[in-house]
GROMACS .gro file of C-alpha atoms in nm:
model
  180
    1MET     CA    1  -5.555  -2.249   3.501
    2SER     CA    2  -5.289  -1.988   3.550
    3THR     CA    3  -5.366  -1.634   3.647
    4PRO     CA    4  -5.156  -1.325   3.581
    5GLU     CA    5  -5.056  -1.324   3.949
    6SER     CA    6  -4.941  -1.687   3.943
    7ARG     CA    7  -4.745  -1.630   3.617
    8ALA     CA    8  -4.575  -1.323   3.768
    9LYS     CA    9  -4.491  -1.523   4.082
   10HIS     CA   10  -4.347  -1.811   3.876
   11THR     CA   11  -4.146  -1.568   3.657
   12ALA     CA   12  -3.999  -1.403   3.967
   13TRP     CA   13  -3.909  -1.744   4.112
   14MET     CA   14  -3.742  -1.852   3.781
   15ARG     CA   15  -3.536  -1.533   3.767
   16GLY     CA   16  -3.418  -1.592   4.122
   17TRP     CA   17  -3.334  -1.958   4.049
   18ARG     CA   18  -3.140  -1.863   3.731
   19ALA     CA   19  -2.944  -1.598   3.919
   20ALA     CA   20  -2.863  -1.844   4.200
   21ASN     CA   21  -2.773  -2.135   3.967
   22PRO     CA   22  -2.586  -2.000   3.663
   23GLU     CA   23  -2.393  -2.322   3.593
   24ARG     CA   24  -2.702  -2.544   3.609
   25ARG     CA   25  -2.886  -2.295   3.389
   26LYS     CA   26  -2.609  -2.306   3.129
   27GLU     CA   27  -2.607  -2.686   3.134
   28ASN     CA   28  -2.987  -2.698   3.094
   29ASP     CA   29  -2.966  -2.451   2.804
   30ARG     CA   30  -2.691  -2.660   2.637
   31ARG     CA   31  -2.897  -2.978   2.666
   32ARG     CA   32  -3.212  -2.810   2.536
   33ASN     CA   33  -3.026  -2.649   2.244
   34ALA     CA   34  -2.857  -2.978   2.153
   35ALA     CA   35  -3.192  -3.159   2.156
   36HIS     CA   36  -3.371  -2.893   1.948
   37PRO     CA   37  -3.117  -2.700   1.734
   38GLU     CA   38  -3.384  -2.591   1.484
   39ARG     CA   39  -3.583  -2.424   1.764
   40ARG     CA   40  -3.273  -2.228   1.874
   41ARG     CA   41  -3.198  -2.119   1.515
   42ALA     CA   42  -3.559  -2.005   1.467
   43THR     CA   43  -3.552  -1.813   1.796
   44ASN     CA   44  -3.221  -1.648   1.708
   45ALA     CA   45  -3.342  -1.553   1.359
   46LYS     CA   46  -3.663  -1.407   1.497
   47SER     CA   47  -3.475  -1.209   1.761
   48TYR     CA   48  -3.221  -1.086   1.507
   49ALA     CA   49  -3.495  -0.968   1.270
   50ALA     CA   50  -3.691  -0.801   1.549
   51HIS     CA   51  -3.393  -0.610   1.688
   52ARG     CA   52  -3.182  -0.562   1.376
   53GLU     CA   53  -3.218  -0.185   1.353
   54GLU     CA   54  -3.146  -0.135   1.724
   55ARG     CA   55  -2.834  -0.352   1.697
   56LEU     CA   56  -2.711  -0.166   1.389
   57ALA     CA   57  -2.774   0.171   1.554
   58ARG     CA   58  -2.576   0.060   1.862
   59ARG     CA   59  -2.286  -0.057   1.643
   60ARG     CA   60  -2.282   0.270   1.448
   61GLU     CA   61  -2.282   0.466   1.772
   62GLN     CA   62  -1.996   0.263   1.919
   63TYR     CA   63  -1.804   0.286   1.593
   64ALA     CA   64  -1.838   0.665   1.591
   65ILE     CA   65  -1.737   0.694   1.957
   66ASN     CA   66  -1.428   0.478   1.913
   67ALA     CA   67  -1.330   0.587   1.560
   68GLU     CA   68  -1.062   0.838   1.658
   69MET     CA   69  -0.912   0.599   1.914
   70ARG     CA   70  -0.894   0.321   1.650
   71ARG     CA   71  -0.735   0.557   1.397
   72SER     CA   72  -0.480   0.670   1.655
   73GLU     CA   73  -0.393   0.311   1.751
   74ALA     CA   74  -0.358   0.215   1.384
   75ARG     CA   75  -0.126   0.513   1.319
   76ASP     CA   76   0.089   0.412   1.617
   77ARG     CA   77   0.105   0.048   1.497
   78ARG     CA   78   0.204   0.155   1.146
   79ALA     CA   79   0.469   0.394   1.279
   80ALA     CA   80   0.614   0.127   1.509
   81ASN     CA   81   0.631  -0.139   1.234
   82PRO     CA   82   0.672   0.030   0.894
   83GLU     CA   83   0.822  -0.277   0.722
   84LYS     CA   84   0.551  -0.507   0.851
   85THR     CA   85   0.287  -0.255   0.744
   86ARG     CA   86   0.436  -0.225   0.395
   87ALA     CA   87   0.452  -0.603   0.355
   88ALA     CA   88   0.094  -0.651   0.476
   89THR     CA   89  -0.033  -0.375   0.248
   90ARG     CA   90   0.149  -0.527  -0.048
   91ALA     CA   91   0.018  -0.877   0.022
   92THR     CA   92  -0.337  -0.744   0.058
   93HIS     CA   93  -0.303  -0.546  -0.265
   94LEU     CA   94  -0.183  -0.851  -0.457
   95THR     CA   95  -0.480  -1.059  -0.340
   96LYS     CA   96  -0.698  -0.832  -0.558
   97TYR     CA   97  -0.534  -1.002  -0.855
   98GLY     CA   98  -0.537  -1.350  -0.703
   99ILE     CA   99  -0.160  -1.378  -0.663
  100THR     CA  100   0.071  -1.409  -0.366
  101VAL     CA  101   0.389  -1.216  -0.291
  102ALA     CA  102   0.589  -1.527  -0.393
  103GLU     CA  103   0.409  -1.542  -0.731
  104TYR     CA  104   0.476  -1.170  -0.783
  105GLU     CA  105   0.845  -1.226  -0.707
  106THR     CA  106   0.853  -1.519  -0.953
  107MET     CA  107   0.697  -1.304  -1.226
  108LEU     CA  108   0.944  -1.025  -1.148
  109ALA     CA  109   1.238  -1.269  -1.180
  110GLU     CA  110   1.101  -1.406  -1.510
  111GLN     CA  111   1.088  -1.048  -1.643
  112CYS     CA  112   1.440  -0.979  -1.508
  113GLY     CA  113   1.299  -0.705  -1.286
  114VAL     CA  114   1.196  -0.480  -1.576
  115CYS     CA  115   0.871  -0.362  -1.735
  116TRP     CA  116   0.731  -0.610  -1.988
  117ILE     CA  117   0.656  -0.338  -2.246
  118CYS     CA  118   0.934  -0.079  -2.229
  119GLY     CA  119   1.202  -0.286  -2.055
  120GLY     CA  120   1.265  -0.004  -1.809
  121MET     CA  121   1.351  -0.045  -1.445
  122PRO     CA  122   1.085   0.067  -1.199
  123ARG     CA  123   1.156   0.411  -1.060
  124ALA     CA  124   0.970   0.529  -0.750
  125ARG     CA  125   0.715   0.246  -0.748
  126ARG     CA  126   0.719  -0.128  -0.785
  127LEU     CA  127   0.608  -0.275  -1.114
  128ALA     CA  128   0.228  -0.279  -1.137
  129VAL     CA  129   0.032  -0.599  -1.186
  130ASP     CA  130  -0.133  -0.567  -1.527
  131HIS     CA  131  -0.454  -0.766  -1.563
  132GLU     CA  132  -0.741  -0.823  -1.803
  133HIS     CA  133  -1.024  -0.610  -1.664
  134GLU     CA  134  -1.305  -0.844  -1.763
  135SER     CA  135  -1.160  -1.179  -1.655
  136GLN     CA  136  -0.914  -1.040  -1.394
  137ALA     CA  137  -0.644  -1.267  -1.544
  138VAL     CA  138  -0.292  -1.140  -1.470
  139ARG     CA  139  -0.094  -1.059  -1.789
  140GLY     CA  140   0.237  -0.938  -1.652
  141LEU     CA  141   0.420  -0.662  -1.464
  142LEU     CA  142   0.442  -0.310  -1.606
  143CYS     CA  143   0.597   0.017  -1.501
  144HIS     CA  144   0.354   0.287  -1.391
  145GLU     CA  145   0.374   0.478  -1.721
  146CYS     CA  146   0.307   0.173  -1.942
  147ASN     CA  147   0.025   0.055  -1.715
  148ILE     CA  148  -0.141   0.398  -1.730
  149GLY     CA  149  -0.086   0.408  -2.107
  150LEU     CA  150  -0.266   0.077  -2.157
  151GLY     CA  151  -0.543   0.196  -1.930
  152ASN     CA  152  -0.584   0.516  -2.132
  153PHE     CA  153  -0.636   0.302  -2.442
  154SER     CA  154  -0.896   0.096  -2.252
  155ASP     CA  155  -0.690  -0.219  -2.324
  156SER     CA  156  -0.822  -0.198  -2.681
  157GLU     CA  157  -0.608  -0.360  -2.952
  158GLU     CA  158  -0.792  -0.156  -3.214
  159LEU     CA  159  -0.710   0.174  -3.044
  160LEU     CA  160  -0.347   0.072  -2.994
  161THR     CA  161  -0.318  -0.029  -3.362
  162ARG     CA  162  -0.462   0.307  -3.467
  163ALA     CA  163  -0.214   0.482  -3.234
  164ILE     CA  164   0.074   0.291  -3.398
  165GLU     CA  165  -0.053   0.389  -3.743
  166TYR     CA  166  -0.075   0.749  -3.627
  167LEU     CA  167   0.284   0.745  -3.500
  168ARG     CA  168   0.411   0.591  -3.825
  169ARG     CA  169   0.217   0.841  -4.036
  170SER     CA  170   0.351   1.133  -3.835
  171ARG     CA  171   0.707   1.029  -3.927
  172LEU     CA  172   0.636   1.075  -4.299
  173PRO     CA  173   0.740   1.407  -4.448
  174ARG     CA  174   0.456   1.651  -4.429
  175LEU     CA  175   0.321   1.818  -4.731
  176VAL     CA  176   0.275   2.181  -4.655
  177LYS     CA  177   0.020   2.357  -4.860
  178GLN     CA  178   0.167   2.673  -5.009
  179GLU     CA  179  -0.049   2.973  -5.047
  180GLY     CA  180   0.000   3.152  -5.360
   0.00000   0.00000   0.00000
């Protein structure tokens, strides 16, 4: 039968042995974990759950402490490599639509470098990737103005048809009511 004193003595001895034999300890741990992986997973999950809030608080604290330094380093990296930054930003942006830079370039070549709707050349910006908002399917490349225009009509064929009717009607001569 073990007593609190004997357990404390054994614990102290184990700590000393582990400190004196780090390589043997690691090897023993590897063997034990390989023999009982489910026990290690259960122990890790229990530990993670028990200390989750402490771990998150520590991460938030470290993030806050290092935030300005990370921002400064990122600014310096972007300033040192503007072309690389632009290319990476563009590639990341295109992944939202599920296309690569090469696919964008292919679409641009197929459209002869102009907007699909108005046929205009892009001015200050590149042509925007127009997509179906529900399915995210890419439809084509549009200039900023045409892309915003479609967005303002909520991609609705009915609203666009009504807008066309309105434009046609407004071209008819107006009948002005004369007061008399």
